[in-house]
CSV table of C-alpha atoms and ligand atoms in Angstrom, one decimal:
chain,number,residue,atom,x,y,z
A,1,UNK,CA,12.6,-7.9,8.0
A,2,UNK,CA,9.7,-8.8,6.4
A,3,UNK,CA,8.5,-12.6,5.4
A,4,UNK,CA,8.7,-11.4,1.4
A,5,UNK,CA,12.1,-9.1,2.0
A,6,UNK,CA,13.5,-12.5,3.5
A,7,UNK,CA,12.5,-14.6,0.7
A,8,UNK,CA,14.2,-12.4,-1.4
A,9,UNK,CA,17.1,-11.7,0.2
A,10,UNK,CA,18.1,-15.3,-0.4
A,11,UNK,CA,16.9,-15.6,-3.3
A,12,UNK,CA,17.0,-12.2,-5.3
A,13,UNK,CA,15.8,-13.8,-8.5
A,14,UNK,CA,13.0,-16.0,-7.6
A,15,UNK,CA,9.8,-13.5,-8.7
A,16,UNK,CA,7.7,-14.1,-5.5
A,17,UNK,CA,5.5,-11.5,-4.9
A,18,UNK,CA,3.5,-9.1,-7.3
A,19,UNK,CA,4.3,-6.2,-5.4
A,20,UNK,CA,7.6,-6.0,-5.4
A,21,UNK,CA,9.9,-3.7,-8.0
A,22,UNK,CA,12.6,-7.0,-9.6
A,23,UNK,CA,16.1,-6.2,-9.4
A,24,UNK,CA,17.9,-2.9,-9.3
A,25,UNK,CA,16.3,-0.2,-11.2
A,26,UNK,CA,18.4,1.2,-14.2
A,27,UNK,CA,19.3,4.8,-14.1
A,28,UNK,CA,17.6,7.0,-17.1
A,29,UNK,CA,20.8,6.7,-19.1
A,30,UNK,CA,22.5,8.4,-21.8
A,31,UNK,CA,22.0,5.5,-23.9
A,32,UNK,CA,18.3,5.2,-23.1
A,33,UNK,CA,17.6,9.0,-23.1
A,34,UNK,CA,18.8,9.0,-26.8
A,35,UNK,CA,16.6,5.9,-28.0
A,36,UNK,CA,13.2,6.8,-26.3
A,37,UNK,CA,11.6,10.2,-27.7
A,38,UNK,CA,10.6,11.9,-24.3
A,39,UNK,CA,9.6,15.0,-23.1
A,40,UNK,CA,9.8,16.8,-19.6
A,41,UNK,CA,7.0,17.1,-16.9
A,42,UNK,CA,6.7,19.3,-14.4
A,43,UNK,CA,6.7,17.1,-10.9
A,44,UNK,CA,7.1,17.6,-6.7
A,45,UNK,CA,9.3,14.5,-5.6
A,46,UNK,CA,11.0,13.3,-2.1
A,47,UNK,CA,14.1,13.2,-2.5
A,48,UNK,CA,14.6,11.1,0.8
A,49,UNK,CA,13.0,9.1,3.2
A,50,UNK,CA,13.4,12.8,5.7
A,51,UNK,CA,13.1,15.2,3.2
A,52,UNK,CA,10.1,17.4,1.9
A,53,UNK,CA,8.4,17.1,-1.1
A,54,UNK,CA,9.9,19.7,-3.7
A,55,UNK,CA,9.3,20.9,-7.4
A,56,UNK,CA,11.6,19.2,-9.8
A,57,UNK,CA,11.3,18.3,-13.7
A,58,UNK,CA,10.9,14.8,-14.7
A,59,UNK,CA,11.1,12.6,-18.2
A,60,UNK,CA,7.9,11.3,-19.5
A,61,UNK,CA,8.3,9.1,-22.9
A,62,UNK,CA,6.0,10.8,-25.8
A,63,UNK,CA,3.1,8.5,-26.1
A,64,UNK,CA,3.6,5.5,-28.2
A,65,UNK,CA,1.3,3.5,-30.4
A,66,UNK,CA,-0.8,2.3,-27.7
A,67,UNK,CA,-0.5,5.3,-25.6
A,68,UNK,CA,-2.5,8.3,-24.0
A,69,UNK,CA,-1.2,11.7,-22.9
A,70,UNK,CA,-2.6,13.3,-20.1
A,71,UNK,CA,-2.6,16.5,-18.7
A,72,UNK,CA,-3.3,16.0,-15.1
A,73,UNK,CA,-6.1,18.1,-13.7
A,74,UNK,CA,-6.3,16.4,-9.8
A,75,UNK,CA,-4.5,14.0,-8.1
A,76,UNK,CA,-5.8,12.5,-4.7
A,77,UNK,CA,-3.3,12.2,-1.5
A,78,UNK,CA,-3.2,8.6,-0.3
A,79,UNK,CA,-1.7,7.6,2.7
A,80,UNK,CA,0.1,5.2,1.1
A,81,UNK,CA,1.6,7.9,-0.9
A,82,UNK,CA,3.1,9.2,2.7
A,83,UNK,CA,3.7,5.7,3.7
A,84,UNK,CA,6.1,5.5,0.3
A,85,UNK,CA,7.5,8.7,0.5
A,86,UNK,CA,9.3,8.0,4.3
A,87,UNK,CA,10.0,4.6,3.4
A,88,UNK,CA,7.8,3.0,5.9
A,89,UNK,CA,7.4,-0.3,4.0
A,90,UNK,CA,11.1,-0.6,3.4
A,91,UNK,CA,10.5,-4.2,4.7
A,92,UNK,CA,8.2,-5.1,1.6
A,93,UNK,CA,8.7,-2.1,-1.3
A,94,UNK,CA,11.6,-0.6,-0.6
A,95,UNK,CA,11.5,3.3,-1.9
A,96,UNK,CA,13.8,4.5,-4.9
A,97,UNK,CA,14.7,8.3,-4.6
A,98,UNK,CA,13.9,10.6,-5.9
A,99,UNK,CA,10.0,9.4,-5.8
A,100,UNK,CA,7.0,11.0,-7.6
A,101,UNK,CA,4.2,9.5,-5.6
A,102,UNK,CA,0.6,9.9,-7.0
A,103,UNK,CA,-1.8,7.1,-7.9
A,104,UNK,CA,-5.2,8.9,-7.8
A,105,UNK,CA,-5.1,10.3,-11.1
A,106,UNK,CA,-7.5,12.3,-13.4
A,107,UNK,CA,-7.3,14.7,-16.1
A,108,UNK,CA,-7.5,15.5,-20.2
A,109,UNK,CA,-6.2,13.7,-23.0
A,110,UNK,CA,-4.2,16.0,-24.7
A,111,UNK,CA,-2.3,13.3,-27.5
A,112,UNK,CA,-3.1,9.3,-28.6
A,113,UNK,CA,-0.9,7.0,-29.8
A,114,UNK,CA,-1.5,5.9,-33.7
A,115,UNK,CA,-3.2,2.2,-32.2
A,116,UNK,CA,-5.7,4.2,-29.3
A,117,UNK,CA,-9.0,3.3,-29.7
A,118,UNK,CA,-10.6,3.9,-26.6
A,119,UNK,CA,-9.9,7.8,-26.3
A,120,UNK,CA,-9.2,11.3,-28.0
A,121,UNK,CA,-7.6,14.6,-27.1
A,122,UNK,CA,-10.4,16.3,-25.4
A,123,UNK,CA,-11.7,13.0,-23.1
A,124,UNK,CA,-11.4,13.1,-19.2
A,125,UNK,CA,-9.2,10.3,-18.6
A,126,UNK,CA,-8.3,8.3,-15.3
A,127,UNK,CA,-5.5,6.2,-14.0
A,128,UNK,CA,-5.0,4.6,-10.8
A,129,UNK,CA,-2.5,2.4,-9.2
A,130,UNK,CA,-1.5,0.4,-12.1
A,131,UNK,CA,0.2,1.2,-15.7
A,132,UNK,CA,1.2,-2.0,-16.6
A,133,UNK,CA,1.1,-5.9,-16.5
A,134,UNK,CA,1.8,-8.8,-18.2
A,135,UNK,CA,-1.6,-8.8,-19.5
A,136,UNK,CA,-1.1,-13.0,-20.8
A,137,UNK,CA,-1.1,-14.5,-17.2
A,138,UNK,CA,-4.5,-15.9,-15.3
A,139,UNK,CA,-5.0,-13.5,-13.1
A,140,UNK,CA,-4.5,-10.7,-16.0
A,141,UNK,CA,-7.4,-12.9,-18.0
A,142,UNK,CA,-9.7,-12.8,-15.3
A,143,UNK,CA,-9.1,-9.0,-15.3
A,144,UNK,CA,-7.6,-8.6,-11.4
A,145,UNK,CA,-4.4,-7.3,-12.5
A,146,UNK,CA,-3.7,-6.6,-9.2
A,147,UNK,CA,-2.7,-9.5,-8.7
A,148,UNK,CA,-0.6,-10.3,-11.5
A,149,UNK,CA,3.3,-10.9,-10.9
A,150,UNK,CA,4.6,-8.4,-13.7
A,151,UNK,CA,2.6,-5.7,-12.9
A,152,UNK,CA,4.0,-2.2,-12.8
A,153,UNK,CA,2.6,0.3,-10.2
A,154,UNK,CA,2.0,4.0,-11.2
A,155,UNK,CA,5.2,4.8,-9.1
A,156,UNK,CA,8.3,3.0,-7.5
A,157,UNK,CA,8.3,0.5,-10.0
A,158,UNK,CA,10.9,-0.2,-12.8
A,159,UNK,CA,10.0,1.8,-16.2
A,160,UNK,CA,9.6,-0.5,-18.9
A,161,UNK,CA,10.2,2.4,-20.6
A,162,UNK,CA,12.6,4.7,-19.7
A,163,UNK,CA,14.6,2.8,-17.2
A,164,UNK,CA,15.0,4.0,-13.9
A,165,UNK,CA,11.3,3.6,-11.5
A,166,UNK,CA,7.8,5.0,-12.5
A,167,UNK,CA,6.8,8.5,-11.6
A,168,UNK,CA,3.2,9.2,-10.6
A,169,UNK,CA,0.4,11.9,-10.6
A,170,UNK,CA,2.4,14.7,-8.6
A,171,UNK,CA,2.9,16.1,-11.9
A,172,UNK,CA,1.0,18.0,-14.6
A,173,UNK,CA,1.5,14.9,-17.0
A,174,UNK,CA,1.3,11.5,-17.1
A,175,UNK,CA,1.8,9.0,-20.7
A,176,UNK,CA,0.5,5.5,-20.0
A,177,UNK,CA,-0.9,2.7,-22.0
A,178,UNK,CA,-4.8,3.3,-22.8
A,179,UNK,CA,-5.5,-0.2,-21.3
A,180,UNK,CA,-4.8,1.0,-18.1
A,181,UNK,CA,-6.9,4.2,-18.4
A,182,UNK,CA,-10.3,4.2,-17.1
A,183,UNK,CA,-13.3,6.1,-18.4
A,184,UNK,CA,-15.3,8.8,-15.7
A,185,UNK,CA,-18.9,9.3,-16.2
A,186,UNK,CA,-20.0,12.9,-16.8
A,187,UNK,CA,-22.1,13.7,-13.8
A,188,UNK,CA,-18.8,13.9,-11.5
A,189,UNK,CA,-17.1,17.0,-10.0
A,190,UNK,CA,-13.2,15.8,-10.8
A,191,UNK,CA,-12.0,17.4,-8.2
A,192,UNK,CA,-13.7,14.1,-5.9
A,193,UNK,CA,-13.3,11.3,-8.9
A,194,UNK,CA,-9.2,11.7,-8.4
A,195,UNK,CA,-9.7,9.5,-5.0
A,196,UNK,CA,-12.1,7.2,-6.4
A,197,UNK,CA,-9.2,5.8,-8.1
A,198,UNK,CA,-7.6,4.5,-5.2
A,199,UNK,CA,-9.6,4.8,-2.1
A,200,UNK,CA,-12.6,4.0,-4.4
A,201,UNK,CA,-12.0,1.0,-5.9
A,202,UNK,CA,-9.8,0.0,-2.8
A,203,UNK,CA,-13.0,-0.2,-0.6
A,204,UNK,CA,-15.3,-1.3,-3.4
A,205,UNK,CA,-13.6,-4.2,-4.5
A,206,UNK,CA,-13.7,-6.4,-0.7
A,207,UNK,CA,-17.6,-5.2,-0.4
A,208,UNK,CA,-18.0,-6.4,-3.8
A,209,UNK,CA,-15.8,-10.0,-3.2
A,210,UNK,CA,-17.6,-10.4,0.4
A,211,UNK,CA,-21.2,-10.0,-0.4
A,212,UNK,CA,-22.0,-6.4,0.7
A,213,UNK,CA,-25.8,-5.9,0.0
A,214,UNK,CA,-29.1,-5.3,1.7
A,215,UNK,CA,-29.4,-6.8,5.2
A,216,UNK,CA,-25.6,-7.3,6.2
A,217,UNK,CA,-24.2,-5.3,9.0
A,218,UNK,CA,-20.9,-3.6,8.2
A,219,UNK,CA,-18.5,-2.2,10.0
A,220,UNK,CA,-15.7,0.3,8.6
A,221,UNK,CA,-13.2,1.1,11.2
A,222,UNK,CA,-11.2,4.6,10.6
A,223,UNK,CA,-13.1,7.1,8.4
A,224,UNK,CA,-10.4,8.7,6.7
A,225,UNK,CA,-9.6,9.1,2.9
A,226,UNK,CA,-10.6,5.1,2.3
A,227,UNK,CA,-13.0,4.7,5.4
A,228,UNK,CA,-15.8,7.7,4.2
A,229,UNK,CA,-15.5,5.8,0.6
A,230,UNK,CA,-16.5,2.4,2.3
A,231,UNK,CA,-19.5,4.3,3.9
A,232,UNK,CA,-20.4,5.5,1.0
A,233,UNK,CA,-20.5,2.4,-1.2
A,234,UNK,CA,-21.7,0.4,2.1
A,235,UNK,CA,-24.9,2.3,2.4
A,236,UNK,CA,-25.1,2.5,-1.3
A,237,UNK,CA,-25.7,-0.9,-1.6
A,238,UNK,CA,-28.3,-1.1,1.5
A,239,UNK,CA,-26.3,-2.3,4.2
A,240,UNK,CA,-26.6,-1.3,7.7
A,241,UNK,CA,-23.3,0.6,8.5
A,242,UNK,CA,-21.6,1.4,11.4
A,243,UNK,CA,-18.6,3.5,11.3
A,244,UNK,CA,-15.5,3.0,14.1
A,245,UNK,CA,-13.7,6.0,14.7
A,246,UNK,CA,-11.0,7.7,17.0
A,247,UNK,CA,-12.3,11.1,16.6
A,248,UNK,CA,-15.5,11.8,18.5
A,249,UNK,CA,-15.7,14.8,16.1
A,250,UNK,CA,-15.9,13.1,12.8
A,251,UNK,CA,-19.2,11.3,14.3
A,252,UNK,CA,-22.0,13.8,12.4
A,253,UNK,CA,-20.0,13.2,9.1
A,254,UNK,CA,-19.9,9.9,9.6
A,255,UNK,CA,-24.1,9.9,9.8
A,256,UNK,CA,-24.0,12.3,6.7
A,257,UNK,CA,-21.9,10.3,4.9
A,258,UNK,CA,-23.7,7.4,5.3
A,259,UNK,CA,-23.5,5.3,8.5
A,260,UNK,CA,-26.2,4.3,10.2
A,261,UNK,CA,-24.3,4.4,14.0
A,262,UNK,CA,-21.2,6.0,15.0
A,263,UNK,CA,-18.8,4.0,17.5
A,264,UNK,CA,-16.2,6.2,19.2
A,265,UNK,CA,-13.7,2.8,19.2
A,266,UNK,CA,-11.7,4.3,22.6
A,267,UNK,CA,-15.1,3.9,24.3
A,268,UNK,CA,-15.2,0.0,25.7
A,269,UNK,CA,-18.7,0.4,26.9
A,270,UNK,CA,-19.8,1.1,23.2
A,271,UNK,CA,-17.4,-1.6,21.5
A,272,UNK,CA,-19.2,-4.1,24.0
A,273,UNK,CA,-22.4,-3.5,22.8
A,274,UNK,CA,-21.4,-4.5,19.6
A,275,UNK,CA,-20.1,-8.0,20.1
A,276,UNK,CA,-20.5,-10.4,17.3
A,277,UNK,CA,-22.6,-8.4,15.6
A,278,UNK,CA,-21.1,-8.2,12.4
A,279,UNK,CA,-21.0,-9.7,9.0
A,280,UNK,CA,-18.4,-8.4,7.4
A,281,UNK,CA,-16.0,-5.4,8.9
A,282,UNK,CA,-13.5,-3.3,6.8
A,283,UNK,CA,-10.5,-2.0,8.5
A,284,UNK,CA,-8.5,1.1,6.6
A,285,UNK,CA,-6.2,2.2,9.7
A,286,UNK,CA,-3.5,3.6,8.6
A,287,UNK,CA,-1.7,2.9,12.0
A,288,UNK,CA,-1.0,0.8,14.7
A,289,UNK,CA,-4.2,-0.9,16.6
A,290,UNK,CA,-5.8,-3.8,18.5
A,291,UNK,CA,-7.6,-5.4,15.4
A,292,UNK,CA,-8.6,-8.3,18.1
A,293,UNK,CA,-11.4,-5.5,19.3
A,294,UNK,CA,-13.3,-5.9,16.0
A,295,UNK,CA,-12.4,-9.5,15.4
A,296,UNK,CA,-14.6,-10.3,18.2
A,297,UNK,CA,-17.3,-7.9,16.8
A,298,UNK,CA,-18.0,-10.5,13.9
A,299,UNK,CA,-20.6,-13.0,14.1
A,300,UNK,CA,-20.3,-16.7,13.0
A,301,UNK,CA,-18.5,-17.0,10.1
A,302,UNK,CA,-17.9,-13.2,9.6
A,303,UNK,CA,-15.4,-11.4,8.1
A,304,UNK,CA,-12.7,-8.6,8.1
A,305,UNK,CA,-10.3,-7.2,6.0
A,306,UNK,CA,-7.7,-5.4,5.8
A,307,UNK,CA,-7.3,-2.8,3.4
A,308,UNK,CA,-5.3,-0.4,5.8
A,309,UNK,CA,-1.4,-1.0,5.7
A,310,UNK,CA,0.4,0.0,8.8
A,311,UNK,CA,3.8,0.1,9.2
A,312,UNK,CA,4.2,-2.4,12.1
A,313,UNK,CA,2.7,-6.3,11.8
A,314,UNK,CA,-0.7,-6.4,13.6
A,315,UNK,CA,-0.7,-9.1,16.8
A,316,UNK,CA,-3.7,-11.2,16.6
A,317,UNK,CA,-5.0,-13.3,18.9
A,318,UNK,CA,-6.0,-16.9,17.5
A,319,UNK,CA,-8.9,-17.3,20.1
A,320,UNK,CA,-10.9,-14.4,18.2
A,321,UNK,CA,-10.6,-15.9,15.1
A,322,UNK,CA,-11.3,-19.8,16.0
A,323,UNK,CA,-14.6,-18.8,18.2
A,324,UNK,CA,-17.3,-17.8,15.1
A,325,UNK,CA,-14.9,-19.6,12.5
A,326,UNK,CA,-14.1,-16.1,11.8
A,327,UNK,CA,-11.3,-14.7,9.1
A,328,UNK,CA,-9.0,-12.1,8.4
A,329,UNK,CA,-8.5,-11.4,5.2
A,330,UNK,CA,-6.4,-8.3,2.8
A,331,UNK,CA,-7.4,-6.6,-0.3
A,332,UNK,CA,-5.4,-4.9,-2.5
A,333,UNK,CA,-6.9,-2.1,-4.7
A,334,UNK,CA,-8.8,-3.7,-8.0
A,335,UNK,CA,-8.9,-5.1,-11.3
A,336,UNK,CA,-9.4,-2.7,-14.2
A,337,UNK,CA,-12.9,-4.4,-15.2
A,338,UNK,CA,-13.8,-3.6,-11.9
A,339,UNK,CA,-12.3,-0.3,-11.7
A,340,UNK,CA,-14.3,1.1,-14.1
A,341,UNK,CA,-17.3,-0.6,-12.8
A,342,UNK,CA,-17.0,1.2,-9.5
A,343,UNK,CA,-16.6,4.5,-11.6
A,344,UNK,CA,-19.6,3.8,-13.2
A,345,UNK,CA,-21.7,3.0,-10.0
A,346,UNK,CA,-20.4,5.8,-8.9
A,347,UNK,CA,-21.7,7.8,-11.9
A,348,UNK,CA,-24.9,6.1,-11.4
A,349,UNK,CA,-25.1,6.9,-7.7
A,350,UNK,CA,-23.4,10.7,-8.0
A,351,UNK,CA,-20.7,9.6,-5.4
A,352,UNK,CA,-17.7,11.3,-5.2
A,353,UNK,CA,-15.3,11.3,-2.5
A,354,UNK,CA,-15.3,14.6,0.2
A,355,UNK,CA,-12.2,16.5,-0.7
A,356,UNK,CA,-10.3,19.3,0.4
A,357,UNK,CA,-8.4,20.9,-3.1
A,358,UNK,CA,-5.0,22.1,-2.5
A,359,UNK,CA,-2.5,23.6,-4.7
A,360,UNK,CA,0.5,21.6,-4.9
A,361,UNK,CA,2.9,23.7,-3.1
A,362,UNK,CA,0.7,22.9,0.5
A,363,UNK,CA,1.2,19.2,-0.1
A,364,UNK,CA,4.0,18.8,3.0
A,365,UNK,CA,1.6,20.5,5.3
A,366,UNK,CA,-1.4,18.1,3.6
A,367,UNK,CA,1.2,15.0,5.2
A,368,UNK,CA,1.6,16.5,8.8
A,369,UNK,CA,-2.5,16.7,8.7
A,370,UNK,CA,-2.8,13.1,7.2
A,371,UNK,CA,-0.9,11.8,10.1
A,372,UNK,CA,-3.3,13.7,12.9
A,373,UNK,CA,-6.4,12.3,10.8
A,374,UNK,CA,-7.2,15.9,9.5
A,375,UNK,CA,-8.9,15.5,6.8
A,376,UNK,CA,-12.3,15.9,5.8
A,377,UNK,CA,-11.8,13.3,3.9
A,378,UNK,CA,-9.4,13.6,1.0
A,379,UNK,CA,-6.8,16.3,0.2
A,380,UNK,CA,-7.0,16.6,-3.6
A,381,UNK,CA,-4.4,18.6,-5.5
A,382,UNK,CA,-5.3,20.9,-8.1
A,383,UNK,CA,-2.4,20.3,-11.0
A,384,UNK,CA,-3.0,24.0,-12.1
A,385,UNK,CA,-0.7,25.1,-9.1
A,386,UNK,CA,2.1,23.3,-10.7
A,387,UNK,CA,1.4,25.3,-14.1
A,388,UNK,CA,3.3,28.3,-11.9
A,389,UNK,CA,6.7,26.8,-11.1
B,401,NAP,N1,-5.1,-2.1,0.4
B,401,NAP,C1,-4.8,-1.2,-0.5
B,401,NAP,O1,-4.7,-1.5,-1.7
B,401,NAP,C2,-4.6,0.2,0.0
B,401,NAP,C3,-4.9,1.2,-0.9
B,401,NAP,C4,-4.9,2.5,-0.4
B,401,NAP,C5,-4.5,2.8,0.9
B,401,NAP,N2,-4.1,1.7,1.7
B,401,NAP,C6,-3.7,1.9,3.1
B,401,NAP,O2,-4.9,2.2,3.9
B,401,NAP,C7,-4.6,2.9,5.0
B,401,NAP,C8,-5.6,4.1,5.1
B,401,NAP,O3,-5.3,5.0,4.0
B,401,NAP,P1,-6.1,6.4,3.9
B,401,NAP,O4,-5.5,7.1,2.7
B,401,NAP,O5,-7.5,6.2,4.0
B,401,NAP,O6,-5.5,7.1,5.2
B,401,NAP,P2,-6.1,8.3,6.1
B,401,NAP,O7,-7.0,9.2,5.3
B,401,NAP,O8,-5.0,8.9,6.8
B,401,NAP,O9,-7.1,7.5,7.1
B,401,NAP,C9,-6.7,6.7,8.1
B,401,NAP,C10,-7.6,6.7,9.3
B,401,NAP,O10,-7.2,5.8,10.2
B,401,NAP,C11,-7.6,6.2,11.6
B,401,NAP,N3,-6.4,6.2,12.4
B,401,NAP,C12,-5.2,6.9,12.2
B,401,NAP,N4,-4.3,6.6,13.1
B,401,NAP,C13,-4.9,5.7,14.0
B,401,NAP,C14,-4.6,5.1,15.2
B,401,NAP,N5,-3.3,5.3,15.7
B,401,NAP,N6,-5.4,4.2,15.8
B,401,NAP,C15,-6.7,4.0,15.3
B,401,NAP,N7,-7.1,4.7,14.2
B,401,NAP,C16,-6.3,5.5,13.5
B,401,NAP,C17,-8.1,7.6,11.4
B,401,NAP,O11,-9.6,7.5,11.4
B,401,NAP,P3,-10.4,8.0,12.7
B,401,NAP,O12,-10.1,9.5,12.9
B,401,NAP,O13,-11.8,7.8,12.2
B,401,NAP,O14,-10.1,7.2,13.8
B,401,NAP,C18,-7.7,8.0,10.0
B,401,NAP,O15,-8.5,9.0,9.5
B,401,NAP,C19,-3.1,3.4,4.8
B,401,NAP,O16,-2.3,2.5,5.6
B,401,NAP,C20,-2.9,3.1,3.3
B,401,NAP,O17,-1.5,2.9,3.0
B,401,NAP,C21,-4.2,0.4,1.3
B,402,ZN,ZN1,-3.6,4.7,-2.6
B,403,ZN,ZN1,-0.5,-10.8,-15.5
């Protein structure tokens, strides 16, 4: 059991950590259903930890004051959407069935509630892994909601709402409150702005925090859905990049995308040559690994972090980090200020992120793929699929 699942456990009330759903959700009762004006959503949900994904109908609320209806056009597959799904962080966010995952979200405004100011029916609209927060606390006022102890994730969280946990973009429609919806600059394809909303901003926001720029060598270790997004922004801000992978075969990508030098990380002749070489390294495995490998690659006061999240704790050796004053840090996705900055940079810089566009009903043979790293580099699901259920 986890250090957080522990804390809880003997104390269920005490509201440690940000990430965690608080207290039983409630079912989507009678009683609820009657008070709250909803309508139904077309949806694919697990309805276990071993079962497929499978078309079902869901309740949205209609939108409220502050609210904005979307018609979902794409939705990204993250891995954490997998890692939900079959309940591999049961330890830390424990999954409630059935689950809509989907947090790489963007479509069309189709309604607005009677206080939205920031959008119209018509507008391409964007959410990510966030629909709520407290919005009064510090870390809400310095805009890295992320962080904030009330927030409420796009799915597996408790509904303010509704009752019952949040359902995300594996659907055709999503209601949430226009704070929490981003703007996307013209210029993009939408098809590849779905997965800047999660593997975007989750990459942009450490470079951002640790001082990516001109001059710095940067390592990104794993080039899947996250790791080509961290090439991208890395070279986009004129670092020197170097790219870690376990498949020889991504390597040309890997230059295409971006990287300066491609390390095939099974190779120990080629990780040597690379010793303490590094200012800042971003890890987004999604699996087990030796992270001590690419501690050692960081130069005096270097850092890594970790924006992967495998199932399994990671053993690190304290030598690597003590030699070189070295540290290991985590990042969790972004704030909104700076969610929509890294849209906008993105608009500015015509990145997008390299997807393959599925229809809905391939999205259990999407999840086999995901977990033999074949994907070039983000399966996006085209909504319109769902339109013929
Ligand atoms: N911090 C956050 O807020 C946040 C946000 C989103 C996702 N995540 C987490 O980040 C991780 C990556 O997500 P993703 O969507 O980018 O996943 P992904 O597309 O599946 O990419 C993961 C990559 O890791 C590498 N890899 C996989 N298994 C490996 C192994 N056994 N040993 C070494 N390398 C391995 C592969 O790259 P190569 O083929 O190049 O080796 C693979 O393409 C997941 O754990 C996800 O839950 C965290
Ligand atoms: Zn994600
Ligand atoms: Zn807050």
């Amino acid at each position: 059991m986890s250090h957080l699942a522990e804390r809880r456990r003997q104390n269920p009330a005490q509201t440690i950590p940000a990430i965690l759903p608080r207290g039983a959700p409630k079912e989507h009762t009678d009683e609820t259903m009657h008070k709250i004006p909803m309508y139904k959503a077309n949806a694919y949900s697990a309805a276990s930890a071993t079962s497929s994904l499978a078309a079902t109908t869901i309740a949205r609320r209609d939108p409220t004051e502050p609210d904005v209806q979307i018609e979902i056009l794409f939705c990204g597959i993250c891995h954490s959407d997998l890692h939900q799904v079959r309940n591999e962080w049961s330890g830390v966010m424990p999954t409630v069935y059935p689950c809509v995952p989907g947090h790489e979200i963007v479509g069309r405004v189709t309604k607005v509630g009677s206080a939205v100011t920031k959008f119209k029916p018509g507008d391409v609209a964007a959410v990510g892994c966030m629909v709520d927060s407290d919005r009064t606390c510090a870390e809400c006022q310095a805009g890295l909601e992320q962080f904030c102890r009330n927030v409420t994730l796009t799915y597996n969280f408790p509904d303010k709402h509704l009752g019952g946990v949040t359902y995300g973009g594996y659907s055709d429609s999503i209601v949430v409150d226009e704070r929490f919806v981003m703007h996307v600059p013209s210029n993009l394809h939408l098809a590849g702005v779905a997965p800047l909303l999660c593997a975007g901003i989750t990459t942009y926001s450490p470079m951002r925090h640790w001082g990516v720029t001109k001059g710095k060598k940067v390592g990104v270790v794993g080039l899947g859905g996250l790791g080509h997004m961290a090439v991208k922004f890395a070279h986009a801000l004129g670092a020197q990049v170097v790219v870690f992978t376990t498949s020889p075969n991504k390597k040309d990508d890997a230059i295409r995308l971006g990287a300066d030098e491609v390390v095939v990380s099974r190779n120990s002749n080629e990780m040597k040559k690379q010793a303490g070489s590094f200012d800042f390294i971003l890890d987004a495995v999604s699996a087990d690994h030796d992270i001590n490998a690419y501690i050692d690659l960081l130069r005096r006061d270097g850092n890594i972090t970790l924006v992967g999240a495998p199932e399994k704790p990671l053993a690190v050796a304290a030598f690597g980090l003590l030699f070189g004053r070295r540290s290991l840090s985590g990042s969790p996705i972004g704030g909104l200020p700076e969610t929509q900055e890294m849209l906008d940079f993105c608009g500015t810089h015509n990145i997008t992120a390299d997807v393959e566009v599925i229809p809905i009903q391939k999205v259990n043979e999407a999840y086999d793929r995901l977990l033999k790293s074949d994907v070039k580099y983000r399966f996006s699901i085209d909504l319109a699929s769902l339109k013929s259920h």
